[in-house]
CSV table of C-alpha atoms in Angstrom, one decimal:
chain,number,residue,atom,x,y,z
Q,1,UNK,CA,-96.0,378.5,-53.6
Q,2,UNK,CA,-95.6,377.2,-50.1
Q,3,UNK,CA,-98.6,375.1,-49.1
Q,4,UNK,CA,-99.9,377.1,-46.2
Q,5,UNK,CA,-99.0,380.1,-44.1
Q,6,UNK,CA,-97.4,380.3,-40.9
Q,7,UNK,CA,-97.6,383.0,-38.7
Q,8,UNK,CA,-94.8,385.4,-37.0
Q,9,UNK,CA,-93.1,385.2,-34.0
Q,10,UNK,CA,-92.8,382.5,-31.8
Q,11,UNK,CA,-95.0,379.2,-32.0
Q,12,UNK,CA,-95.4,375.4,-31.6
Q,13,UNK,CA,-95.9,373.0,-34.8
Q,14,UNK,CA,-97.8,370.1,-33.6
Q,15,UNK,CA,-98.5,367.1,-34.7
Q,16,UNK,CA,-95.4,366.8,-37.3
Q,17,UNK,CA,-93.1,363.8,-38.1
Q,18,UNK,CA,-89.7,363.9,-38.3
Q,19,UNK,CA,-86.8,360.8,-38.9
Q,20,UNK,CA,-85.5,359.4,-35.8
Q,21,UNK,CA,-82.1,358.9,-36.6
Q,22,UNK,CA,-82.1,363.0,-36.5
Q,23,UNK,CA,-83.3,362.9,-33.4
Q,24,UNK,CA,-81.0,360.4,-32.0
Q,25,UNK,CA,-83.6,358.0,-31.8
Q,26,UNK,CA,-84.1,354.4,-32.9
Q,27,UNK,CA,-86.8,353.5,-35.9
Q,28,UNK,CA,-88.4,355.5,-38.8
Q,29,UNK,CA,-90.1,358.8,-38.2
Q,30,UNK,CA,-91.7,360.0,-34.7
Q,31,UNK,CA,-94.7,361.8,-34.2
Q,32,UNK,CA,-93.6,364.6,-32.5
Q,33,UNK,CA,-93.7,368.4,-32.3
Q,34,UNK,CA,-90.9,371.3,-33.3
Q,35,UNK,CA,-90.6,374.8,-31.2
Q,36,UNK,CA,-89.4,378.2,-32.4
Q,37,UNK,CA,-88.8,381.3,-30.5
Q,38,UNK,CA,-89.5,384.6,-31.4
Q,39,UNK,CA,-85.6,384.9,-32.4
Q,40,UNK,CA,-85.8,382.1,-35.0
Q,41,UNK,CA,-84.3,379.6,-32.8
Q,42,UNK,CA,-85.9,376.0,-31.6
Q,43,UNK,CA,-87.4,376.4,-28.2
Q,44,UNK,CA,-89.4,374.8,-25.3
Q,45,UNK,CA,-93.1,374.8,-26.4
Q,46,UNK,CA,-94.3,378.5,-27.1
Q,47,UNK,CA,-98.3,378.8,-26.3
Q,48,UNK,CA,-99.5,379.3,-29.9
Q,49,UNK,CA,-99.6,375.7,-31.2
Q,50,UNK,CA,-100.1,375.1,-35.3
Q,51,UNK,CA,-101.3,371.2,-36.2
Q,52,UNK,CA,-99.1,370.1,-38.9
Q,53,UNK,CA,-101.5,367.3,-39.6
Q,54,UNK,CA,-98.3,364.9,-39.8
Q,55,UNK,CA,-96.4,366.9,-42.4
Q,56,UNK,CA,-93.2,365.3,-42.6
Q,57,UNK,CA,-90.3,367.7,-41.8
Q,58,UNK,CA,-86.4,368.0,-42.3
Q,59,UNK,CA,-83.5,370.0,-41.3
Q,60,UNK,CA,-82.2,372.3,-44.7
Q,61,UNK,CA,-79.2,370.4,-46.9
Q,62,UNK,CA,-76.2,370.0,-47.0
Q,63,UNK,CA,-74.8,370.0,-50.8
Q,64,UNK,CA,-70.9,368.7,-50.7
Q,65,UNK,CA,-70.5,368.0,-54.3
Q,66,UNK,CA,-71.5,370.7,-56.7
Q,67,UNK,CA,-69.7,372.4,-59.8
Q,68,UNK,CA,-71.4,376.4,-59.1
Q,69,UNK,CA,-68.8,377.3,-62.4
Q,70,UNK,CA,-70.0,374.7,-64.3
Q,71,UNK,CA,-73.8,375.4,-64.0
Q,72,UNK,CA,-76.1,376.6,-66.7
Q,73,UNK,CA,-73.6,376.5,-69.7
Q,74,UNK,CA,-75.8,374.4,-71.5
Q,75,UNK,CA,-77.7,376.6,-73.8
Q,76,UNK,CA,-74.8,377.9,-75.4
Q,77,UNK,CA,-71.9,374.7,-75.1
Q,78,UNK,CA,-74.2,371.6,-75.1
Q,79,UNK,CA,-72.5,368.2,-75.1
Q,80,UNK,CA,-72.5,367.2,-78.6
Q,81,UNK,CA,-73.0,363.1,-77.4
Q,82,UNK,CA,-74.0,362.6,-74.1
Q,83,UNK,CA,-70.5,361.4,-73.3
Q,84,UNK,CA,-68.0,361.7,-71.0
Q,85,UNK,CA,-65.7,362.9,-73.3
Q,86,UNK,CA,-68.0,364.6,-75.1
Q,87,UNK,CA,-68.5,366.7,-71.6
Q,88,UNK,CA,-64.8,367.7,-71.3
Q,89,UNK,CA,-63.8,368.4,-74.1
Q,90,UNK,CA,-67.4,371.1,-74.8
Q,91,UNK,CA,-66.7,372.5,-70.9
Q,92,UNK,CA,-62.9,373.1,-71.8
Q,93,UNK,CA,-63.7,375.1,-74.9
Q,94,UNK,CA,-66.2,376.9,-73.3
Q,95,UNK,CA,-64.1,378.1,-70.7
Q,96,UNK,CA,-61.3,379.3,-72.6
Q,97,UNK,CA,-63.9,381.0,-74.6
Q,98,UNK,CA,-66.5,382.6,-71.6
Q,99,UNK,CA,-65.3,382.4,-67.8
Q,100,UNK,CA,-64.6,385.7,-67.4
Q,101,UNK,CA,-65.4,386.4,-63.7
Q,102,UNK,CA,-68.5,388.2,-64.6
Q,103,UNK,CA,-69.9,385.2,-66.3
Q,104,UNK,CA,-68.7,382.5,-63.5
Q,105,UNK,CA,-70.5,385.0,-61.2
Q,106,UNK,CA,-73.9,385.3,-62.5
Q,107,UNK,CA,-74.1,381.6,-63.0
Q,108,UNK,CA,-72.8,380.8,-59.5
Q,109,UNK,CA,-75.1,383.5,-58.2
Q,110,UNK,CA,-78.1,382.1,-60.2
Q,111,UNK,CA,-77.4,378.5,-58.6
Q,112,UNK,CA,-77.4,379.7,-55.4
Q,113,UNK,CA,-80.6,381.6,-55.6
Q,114,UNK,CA,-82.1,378.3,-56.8
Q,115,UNK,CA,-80.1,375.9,-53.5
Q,116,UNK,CA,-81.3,378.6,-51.4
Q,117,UNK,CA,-85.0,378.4,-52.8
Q,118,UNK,CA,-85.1,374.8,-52.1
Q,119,UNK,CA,-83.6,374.9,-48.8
Q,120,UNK,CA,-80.1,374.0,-48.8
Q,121,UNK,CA,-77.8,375.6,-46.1
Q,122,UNK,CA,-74.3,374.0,-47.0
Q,123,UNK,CA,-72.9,373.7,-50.4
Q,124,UNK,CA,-69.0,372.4,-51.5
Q,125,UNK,CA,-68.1,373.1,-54.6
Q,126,UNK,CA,-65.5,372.2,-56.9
Q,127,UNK,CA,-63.5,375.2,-59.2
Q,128,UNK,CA,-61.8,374.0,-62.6
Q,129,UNK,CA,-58.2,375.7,-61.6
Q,130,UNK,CA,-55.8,374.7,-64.4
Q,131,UNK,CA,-54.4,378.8,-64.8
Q,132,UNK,CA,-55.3,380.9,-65.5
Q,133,UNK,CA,-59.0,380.0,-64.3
Q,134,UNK,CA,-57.7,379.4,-60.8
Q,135,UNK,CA,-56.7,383.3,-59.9
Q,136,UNK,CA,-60.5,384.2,-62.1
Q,137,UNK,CA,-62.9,381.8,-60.5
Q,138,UNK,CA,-61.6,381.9,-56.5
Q,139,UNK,CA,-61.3,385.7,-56.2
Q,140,UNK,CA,-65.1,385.2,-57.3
Q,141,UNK,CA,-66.1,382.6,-55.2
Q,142,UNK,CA,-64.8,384.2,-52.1
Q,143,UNK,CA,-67.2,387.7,-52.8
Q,144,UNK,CA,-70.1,385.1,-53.1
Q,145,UNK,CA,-68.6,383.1,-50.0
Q,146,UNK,CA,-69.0,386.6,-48.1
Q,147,UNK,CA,-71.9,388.1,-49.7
Q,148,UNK,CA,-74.0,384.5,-49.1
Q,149,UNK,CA,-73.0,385.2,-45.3
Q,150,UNK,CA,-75.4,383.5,-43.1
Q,151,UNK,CA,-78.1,382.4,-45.8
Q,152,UNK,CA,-75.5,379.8,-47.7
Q,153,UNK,CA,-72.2,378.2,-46.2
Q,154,UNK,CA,-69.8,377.7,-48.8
Q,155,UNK,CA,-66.5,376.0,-49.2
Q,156,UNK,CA,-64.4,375.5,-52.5
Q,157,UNK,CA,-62.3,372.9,-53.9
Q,158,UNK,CA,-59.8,373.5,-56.7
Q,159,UNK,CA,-60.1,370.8,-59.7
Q,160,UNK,CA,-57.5,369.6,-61.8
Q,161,UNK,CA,-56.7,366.3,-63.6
Q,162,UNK,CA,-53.9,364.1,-61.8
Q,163,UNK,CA,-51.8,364.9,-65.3
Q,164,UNK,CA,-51.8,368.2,-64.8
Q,165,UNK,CA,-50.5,367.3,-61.5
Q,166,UNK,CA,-46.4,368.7,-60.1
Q,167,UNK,CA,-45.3,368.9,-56.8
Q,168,UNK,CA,-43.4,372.3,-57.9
Q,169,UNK,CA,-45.3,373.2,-61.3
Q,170,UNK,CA,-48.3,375.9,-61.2
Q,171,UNK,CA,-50.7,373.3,-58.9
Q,172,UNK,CA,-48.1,375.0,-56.1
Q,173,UNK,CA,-49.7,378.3,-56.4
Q,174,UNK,CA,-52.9,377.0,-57.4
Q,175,UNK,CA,-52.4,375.2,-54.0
Q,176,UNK,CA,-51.6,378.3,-52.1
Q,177,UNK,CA,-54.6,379.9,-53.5
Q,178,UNK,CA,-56.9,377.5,-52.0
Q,179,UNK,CA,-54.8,377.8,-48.9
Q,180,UNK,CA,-55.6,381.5,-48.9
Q,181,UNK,CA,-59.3,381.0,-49.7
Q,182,UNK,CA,-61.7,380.4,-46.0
Q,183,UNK,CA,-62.5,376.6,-45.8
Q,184,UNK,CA,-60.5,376.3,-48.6
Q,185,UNK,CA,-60.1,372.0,-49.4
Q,186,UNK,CA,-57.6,370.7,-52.0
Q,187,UNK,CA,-58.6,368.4,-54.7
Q,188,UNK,CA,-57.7,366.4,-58.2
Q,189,UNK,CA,-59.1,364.1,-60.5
Q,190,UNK,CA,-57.5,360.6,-60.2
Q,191,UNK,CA,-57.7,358.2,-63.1
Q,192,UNK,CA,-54.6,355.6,-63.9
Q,193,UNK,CA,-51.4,356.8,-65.2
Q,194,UNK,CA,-48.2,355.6,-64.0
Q,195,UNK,CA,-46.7,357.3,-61.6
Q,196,UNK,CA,-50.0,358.1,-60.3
Q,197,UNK,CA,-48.8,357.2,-56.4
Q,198,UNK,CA,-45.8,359.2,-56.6
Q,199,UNK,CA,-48.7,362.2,-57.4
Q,200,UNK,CA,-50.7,360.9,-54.8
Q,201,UNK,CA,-47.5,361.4,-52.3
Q,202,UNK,CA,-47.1,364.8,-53.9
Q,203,UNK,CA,-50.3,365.8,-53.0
Q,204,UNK,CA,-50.9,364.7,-49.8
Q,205,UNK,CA,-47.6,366.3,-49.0
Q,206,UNK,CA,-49.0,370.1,-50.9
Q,207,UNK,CA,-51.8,369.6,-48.8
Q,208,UNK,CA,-50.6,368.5,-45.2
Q,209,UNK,CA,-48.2,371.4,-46.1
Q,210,UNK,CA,-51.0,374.1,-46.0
Q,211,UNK,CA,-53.5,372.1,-43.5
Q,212,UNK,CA,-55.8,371.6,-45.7
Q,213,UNK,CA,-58.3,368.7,-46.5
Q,214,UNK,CA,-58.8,366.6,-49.6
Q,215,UNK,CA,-61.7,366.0,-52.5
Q,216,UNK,CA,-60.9,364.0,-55.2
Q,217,UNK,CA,-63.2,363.0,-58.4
Q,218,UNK,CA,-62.3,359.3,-58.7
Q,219,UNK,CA,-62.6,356.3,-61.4
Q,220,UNK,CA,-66.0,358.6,-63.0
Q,221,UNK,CA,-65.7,355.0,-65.5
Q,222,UNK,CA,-67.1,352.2,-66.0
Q,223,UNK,CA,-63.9,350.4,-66.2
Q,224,UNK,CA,-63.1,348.0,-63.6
Q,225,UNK,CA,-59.6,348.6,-64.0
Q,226,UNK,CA,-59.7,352.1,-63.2
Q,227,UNK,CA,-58.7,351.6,-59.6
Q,228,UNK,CA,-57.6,354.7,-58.4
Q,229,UNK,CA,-59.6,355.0,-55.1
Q,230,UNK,CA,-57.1,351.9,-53.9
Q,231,UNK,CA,-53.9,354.1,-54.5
Q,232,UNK,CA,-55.8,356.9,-52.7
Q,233,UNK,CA,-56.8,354.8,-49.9
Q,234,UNK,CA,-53.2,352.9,-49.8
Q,235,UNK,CA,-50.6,356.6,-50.1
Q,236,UNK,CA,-52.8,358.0,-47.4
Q,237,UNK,CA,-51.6,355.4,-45.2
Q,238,UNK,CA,-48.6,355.2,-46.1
Q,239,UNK,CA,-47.8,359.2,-45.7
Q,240,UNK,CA,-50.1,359.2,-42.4
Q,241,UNK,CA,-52.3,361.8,-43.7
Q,242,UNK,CA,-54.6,362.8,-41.2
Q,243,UNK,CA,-56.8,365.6,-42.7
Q,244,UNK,CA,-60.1,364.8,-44.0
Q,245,UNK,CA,-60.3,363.4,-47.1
Q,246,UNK,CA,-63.5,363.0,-49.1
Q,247,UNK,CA,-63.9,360.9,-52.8
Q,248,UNK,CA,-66.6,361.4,-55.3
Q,249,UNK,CA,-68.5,358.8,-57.7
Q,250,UNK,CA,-65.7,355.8,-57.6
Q,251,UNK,CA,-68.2,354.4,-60.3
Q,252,UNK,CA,-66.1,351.4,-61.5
Q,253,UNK,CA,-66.7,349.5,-58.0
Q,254,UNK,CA,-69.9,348.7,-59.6
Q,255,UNK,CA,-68.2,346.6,-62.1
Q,256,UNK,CA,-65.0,345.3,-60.9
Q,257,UNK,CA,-64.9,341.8,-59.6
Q,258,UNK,CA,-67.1,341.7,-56.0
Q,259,UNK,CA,-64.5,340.3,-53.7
Q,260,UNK,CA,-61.6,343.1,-55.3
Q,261,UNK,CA,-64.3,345.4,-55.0
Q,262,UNK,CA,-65.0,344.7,-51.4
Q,263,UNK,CA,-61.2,344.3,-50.3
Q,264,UNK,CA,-61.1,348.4,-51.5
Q,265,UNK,CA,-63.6,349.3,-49.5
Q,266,UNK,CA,-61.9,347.4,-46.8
Q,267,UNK,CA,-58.9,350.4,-46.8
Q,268,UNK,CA,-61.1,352.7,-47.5
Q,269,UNK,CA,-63.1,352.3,-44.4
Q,270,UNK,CA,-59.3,351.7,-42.4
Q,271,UNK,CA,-58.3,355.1,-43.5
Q,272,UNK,CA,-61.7,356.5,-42.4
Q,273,UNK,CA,-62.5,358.3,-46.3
Q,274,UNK,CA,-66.0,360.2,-46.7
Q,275,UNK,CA,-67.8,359.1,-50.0
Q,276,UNK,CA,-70.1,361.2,-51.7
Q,277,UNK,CA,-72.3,359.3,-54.8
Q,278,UNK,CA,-73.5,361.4,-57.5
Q,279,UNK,CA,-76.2,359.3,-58.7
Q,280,UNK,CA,-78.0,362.0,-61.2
Q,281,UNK,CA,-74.6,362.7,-63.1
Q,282,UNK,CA,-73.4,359.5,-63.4
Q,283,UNK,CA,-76.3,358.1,-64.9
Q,284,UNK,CA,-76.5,360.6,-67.2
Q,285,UNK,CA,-73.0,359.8,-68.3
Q,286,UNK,CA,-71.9,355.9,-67.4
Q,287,UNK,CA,-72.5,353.7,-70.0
Q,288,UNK,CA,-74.0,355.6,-72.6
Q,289,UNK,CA,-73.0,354.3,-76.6
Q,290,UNK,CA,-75.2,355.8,-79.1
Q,291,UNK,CA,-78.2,353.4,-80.3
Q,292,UNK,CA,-77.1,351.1,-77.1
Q,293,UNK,CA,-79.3,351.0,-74.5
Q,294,UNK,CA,-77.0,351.5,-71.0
Q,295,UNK,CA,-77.0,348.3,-68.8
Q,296,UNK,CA,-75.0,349.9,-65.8
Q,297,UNK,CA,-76.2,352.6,-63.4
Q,298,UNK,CA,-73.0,353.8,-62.9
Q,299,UNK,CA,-73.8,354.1,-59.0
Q,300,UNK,CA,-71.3,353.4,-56.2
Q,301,UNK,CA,-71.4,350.9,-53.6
Q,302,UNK,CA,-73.1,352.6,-51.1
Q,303,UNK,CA,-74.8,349.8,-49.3
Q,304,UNK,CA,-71.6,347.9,-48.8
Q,305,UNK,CA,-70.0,351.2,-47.5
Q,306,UNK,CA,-72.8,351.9,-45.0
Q,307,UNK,CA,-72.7,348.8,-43.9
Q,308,UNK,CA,-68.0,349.0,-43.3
Q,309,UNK,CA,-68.9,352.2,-41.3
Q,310,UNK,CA,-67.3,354.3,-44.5
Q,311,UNK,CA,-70.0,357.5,-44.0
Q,312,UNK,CA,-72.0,357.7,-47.4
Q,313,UNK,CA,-73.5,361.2,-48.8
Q,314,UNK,CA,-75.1,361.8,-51.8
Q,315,UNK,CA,-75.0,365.7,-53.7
Q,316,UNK,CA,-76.4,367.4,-56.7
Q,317,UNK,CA,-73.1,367.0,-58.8
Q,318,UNK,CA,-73.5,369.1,-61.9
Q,319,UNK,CA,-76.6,371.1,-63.3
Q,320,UNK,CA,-77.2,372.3,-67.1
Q,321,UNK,CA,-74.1,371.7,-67.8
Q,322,UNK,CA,-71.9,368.9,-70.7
Q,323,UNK,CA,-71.7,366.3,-67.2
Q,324,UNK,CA,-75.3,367.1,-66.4
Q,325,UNK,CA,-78.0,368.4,-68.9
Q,326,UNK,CA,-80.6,368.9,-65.9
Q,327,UNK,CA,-81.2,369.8,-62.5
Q,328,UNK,CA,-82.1,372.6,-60.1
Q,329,UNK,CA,-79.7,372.4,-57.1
Q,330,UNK,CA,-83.0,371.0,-55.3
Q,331,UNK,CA,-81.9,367.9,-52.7
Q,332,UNK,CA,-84.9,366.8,-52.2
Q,333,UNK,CA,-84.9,365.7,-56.1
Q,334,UNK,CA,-81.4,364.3,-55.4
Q,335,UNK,CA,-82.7,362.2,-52.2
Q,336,UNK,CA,-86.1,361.0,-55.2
Q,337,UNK,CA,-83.7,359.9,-58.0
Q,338,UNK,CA,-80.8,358.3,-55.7
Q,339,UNK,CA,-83.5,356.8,-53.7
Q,340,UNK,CA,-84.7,354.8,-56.6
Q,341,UNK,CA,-81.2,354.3,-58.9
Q,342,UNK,CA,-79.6,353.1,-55.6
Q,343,UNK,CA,-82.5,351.5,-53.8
Q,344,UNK,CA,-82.2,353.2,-50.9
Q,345,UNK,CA,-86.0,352.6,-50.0
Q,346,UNK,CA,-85.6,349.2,-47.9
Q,347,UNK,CA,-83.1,347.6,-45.7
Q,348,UNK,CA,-82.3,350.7,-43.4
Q,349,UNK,CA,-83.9,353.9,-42.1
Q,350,UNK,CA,-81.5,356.7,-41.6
Q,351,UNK,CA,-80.8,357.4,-45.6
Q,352,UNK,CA,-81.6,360.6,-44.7
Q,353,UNK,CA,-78.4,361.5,-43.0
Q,354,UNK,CA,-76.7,361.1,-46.3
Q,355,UNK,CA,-78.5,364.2,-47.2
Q,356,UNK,CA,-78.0,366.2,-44.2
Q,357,UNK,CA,-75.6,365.5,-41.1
Q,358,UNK,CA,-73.6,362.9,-43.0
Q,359,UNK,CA,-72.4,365.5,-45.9
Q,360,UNK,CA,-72.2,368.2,-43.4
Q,361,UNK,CA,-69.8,366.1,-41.4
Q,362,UNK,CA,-67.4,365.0,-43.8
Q,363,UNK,CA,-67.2,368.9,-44.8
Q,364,UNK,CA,-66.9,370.2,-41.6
Q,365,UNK,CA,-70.3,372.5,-42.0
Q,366,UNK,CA,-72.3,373.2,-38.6
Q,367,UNK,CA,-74.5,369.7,-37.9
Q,368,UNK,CA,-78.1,370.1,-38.6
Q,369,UNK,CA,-79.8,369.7,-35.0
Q,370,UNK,CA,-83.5,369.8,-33.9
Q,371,UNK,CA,-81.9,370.6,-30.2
Q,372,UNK,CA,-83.2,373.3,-28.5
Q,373,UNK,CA,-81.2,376.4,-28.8
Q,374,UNK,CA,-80.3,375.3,-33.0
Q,375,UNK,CA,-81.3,378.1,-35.4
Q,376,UNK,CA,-84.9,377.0,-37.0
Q,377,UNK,CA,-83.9,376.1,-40.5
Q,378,UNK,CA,-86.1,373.8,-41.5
Q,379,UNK,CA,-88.0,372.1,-44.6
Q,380,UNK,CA,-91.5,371.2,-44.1
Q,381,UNK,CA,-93.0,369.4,-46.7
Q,382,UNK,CA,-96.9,368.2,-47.3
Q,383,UNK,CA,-96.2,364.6,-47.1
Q,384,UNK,CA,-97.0,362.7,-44.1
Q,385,UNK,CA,-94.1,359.8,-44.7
Q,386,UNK,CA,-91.7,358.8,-46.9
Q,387,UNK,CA,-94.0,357.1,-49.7
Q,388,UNK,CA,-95.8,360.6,-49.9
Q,389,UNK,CA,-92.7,362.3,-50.1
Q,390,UNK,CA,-91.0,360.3,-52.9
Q,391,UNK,CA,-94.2,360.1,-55.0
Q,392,UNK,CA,-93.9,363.8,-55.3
Q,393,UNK,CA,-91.0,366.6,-56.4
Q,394,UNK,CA,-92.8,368.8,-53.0
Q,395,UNK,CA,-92.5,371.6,-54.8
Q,396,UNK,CA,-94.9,373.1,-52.6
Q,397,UNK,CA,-92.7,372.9,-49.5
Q,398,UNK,CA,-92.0,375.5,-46.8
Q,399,UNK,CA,-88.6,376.3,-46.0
Q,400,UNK,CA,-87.8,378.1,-42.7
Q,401,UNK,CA,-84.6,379.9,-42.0
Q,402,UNK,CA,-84.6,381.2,-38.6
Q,403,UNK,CA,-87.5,380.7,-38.5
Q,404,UNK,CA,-88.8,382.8,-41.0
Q,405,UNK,CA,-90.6,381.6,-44.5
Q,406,UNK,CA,-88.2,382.3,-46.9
Q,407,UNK,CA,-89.8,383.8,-50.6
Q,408,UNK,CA,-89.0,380.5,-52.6
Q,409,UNK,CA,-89.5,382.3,-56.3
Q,410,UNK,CA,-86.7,380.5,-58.4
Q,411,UNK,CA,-84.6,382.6,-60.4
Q,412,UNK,CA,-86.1,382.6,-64.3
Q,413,UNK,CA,-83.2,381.1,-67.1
Q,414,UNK,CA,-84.1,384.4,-69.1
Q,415,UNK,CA,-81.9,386.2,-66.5
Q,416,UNK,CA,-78.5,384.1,-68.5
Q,417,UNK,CA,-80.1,384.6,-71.6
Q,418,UNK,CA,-77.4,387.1,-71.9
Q,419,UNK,CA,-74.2,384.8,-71.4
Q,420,UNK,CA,-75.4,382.2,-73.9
Q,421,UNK,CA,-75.1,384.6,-76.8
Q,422,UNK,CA,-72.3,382.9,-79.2
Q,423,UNK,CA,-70.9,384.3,-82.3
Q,424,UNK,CA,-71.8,380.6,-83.9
């Protein structure tokens, strides 16, 4: 239940704090006040004026790094470990056994209903596309992308492993189906093999083919060797690939040798690459040995990236699924946990941008604004600062979209109970 009411119409909220760096401003957060018009859009000061009493207040998120097919399989295809493995090999059997596009829409519909309670705007996610999933789950996601129309933007990515990867095999069509799809963005999974450059080349040629941009899920390990996100950084260059290109978790910079480590991040800042960290997911997963306790967080080196210029976001990643046994698609537990696995809460003070205009950005989504004239989509939370926000999930938040208090009533799980029937 939102903490208080707000009125109708057009009015003034006074006496509200919001960060700086969102307001193009140097320092932490400033005292300040927020307009709306009566047509949901920020405004010059209206005469009825509501003190805030310093609540602390955000634009809505920006998700870039979700799996919507993924979500809520848990109750009926748990992961068996808590592995890695152990997560692919449960999700693969389960989608050979249930992704009819029925099932992949209720579940992607249920996620949205919960993002869109919590007050994200923006949402990327990735589609597992080896065929025949690909011509099932787009179709799908391009109803939702219309039917979601002006509440939730929405963009897809197709997944598939760098193995299943051929310049003229079925990732052709699979690339002409994202080609096809509005804001359609092609991606892989990159882990060593071989001839993993001459895929790279491939790829970036399938892509620059069909103008499209590129997400790839790279070096999800703990193993320093894994260092894919090199060859990524390095074939980019070498094929002048000028699209966007975004990489996910690149966990194993967190264990390689610092100065290797570093000297990557070097080219990946040259060729100008969006990173988005999935702290919540990778936790879960990195490191995990049954009756060993983990010693690595699996994080990314965001710091050192922030500090090249490389523009850092961080996203929900999975949710009740075999990668991810929790979450709600709620960012503002995303900005909590990352804040404290990745020690975001000292050193700098525009974190928050990795949560809002940084991911929105790299994906190409409208940038959040608090400019007069910007549609009034807001979070307003109870907390006065950043200590008071972290301390507490603010469930009790308010979340304006045009200016209007949305009904924040999360969908209940009984609604799936349904799909998680198994014959086991």
């Amino acid at each position: 239940m939102d903490y208080r009411a707000l009125p109708s119409g057009a009015y003034t909220l006074s006496n509200v704090h919001v960060p700086a760096c969102l307001l193009g401003q140097d320092g932490d957060l400033v005292l300040t006040e927020i307009s709306i018009d009566a047509q949901g859009a920020l405004s010059e000061p209206q005469p009825i004026a509501i003190d805030m009493e310093g609540a602390l207040v955000l634009p809505c998120f920006t998700d870039m790094h979700t799996h919507l097919d993924k979500g809520h399989i848990w109750p009926r295809s748990p992961n068996p470990d808590g592995t890695f493995m152990g997560a692919l090999t449960t999700v693969g059997a389960d989608r050979v056994a249930s992704w009819s596009a029925e099932d992949v829409r209720a579940r992607m519909e249920f996620s949205l209903r919960c993002a869109y309670a919590h007050g994200t705007r923006a949402i990327r996610t990735h589609l597992d596309s080896i065929p025949p999933q690909d011509g099932i789950s787009f179709p799908v996601f391009s109803e939702l992308q219309a039917d979601w129309a002006g509440r939730i933007d929405l963009q897809a990515v197709c997944l598939i492993g760098c193995d299943h990867f051929s310049s003229g095999g079925p990732f052709k069509e699979t690339a002409d189906i994202v080609a096809r799809t509005k804001g359609g963005v092609l991606g892989m999974v990159t882990y060593p093999v071989p001839d993993l450059d001459d895929r790279l080349r491939g790829f970036f040629a399938l892509a620059a083919e069909r103008g499209l941009a590129a997400d790839f899920h790279v070096d999800e390990t703990m193993d320093p060797s894994s260092e894919t996100l090199r060859s990524i950084a390095k074939i980019a260059a070498e094929v002048g690939f000028d699209a966007p290109i975004t990489v996910g978790h690149c966990c194993s910079l967190s264990t390689q040798e610092e100065a290797r480590a570093l000297d990557t991040l070097d080219l990946v800042a040259k060729q100008g690459i969006n990173v988005v960290s999935l702290p919540l997911c990778n936790l879960y997963l990195q490191d995990r040995h049954s009756g060993r306790t983990p010693r690595g967080r699996g994080i990314t080196l965001v710091h050192e990236m922030v500090e090249r210029g490389i523009p850092v976001s961080f996203a929900s990643d999975n949710t009740r699924d075999p990668f991810y046994a929790y979450g709600d698609m709620d960012m503002i537990e995303v900005m909590r946990e990352a804040t404290r696995i990745g020690h975001l809460d000292h050193g700098r003070s525009d974190w928050v941008r990795a949560f809002t205009a940084t991911p929105a950005a790299s994906c190409g989504f409208d940038a959040p604004s608090f400019a007069v004239g910007a549609p009034a989509d807001l979070v307003i939370t109870r907390a006065r600062n950043w200590n008071e926000f972290f301390a507490r999930p603010q469930s009790d938040r308010i979340v304006l979209r045009g200016g209007e208090p949305i009904d924040r009533t999360l969908p209940d799980y009984a609604e799936l109970d349904a799909l998680m029937e198994t014959d086991t």
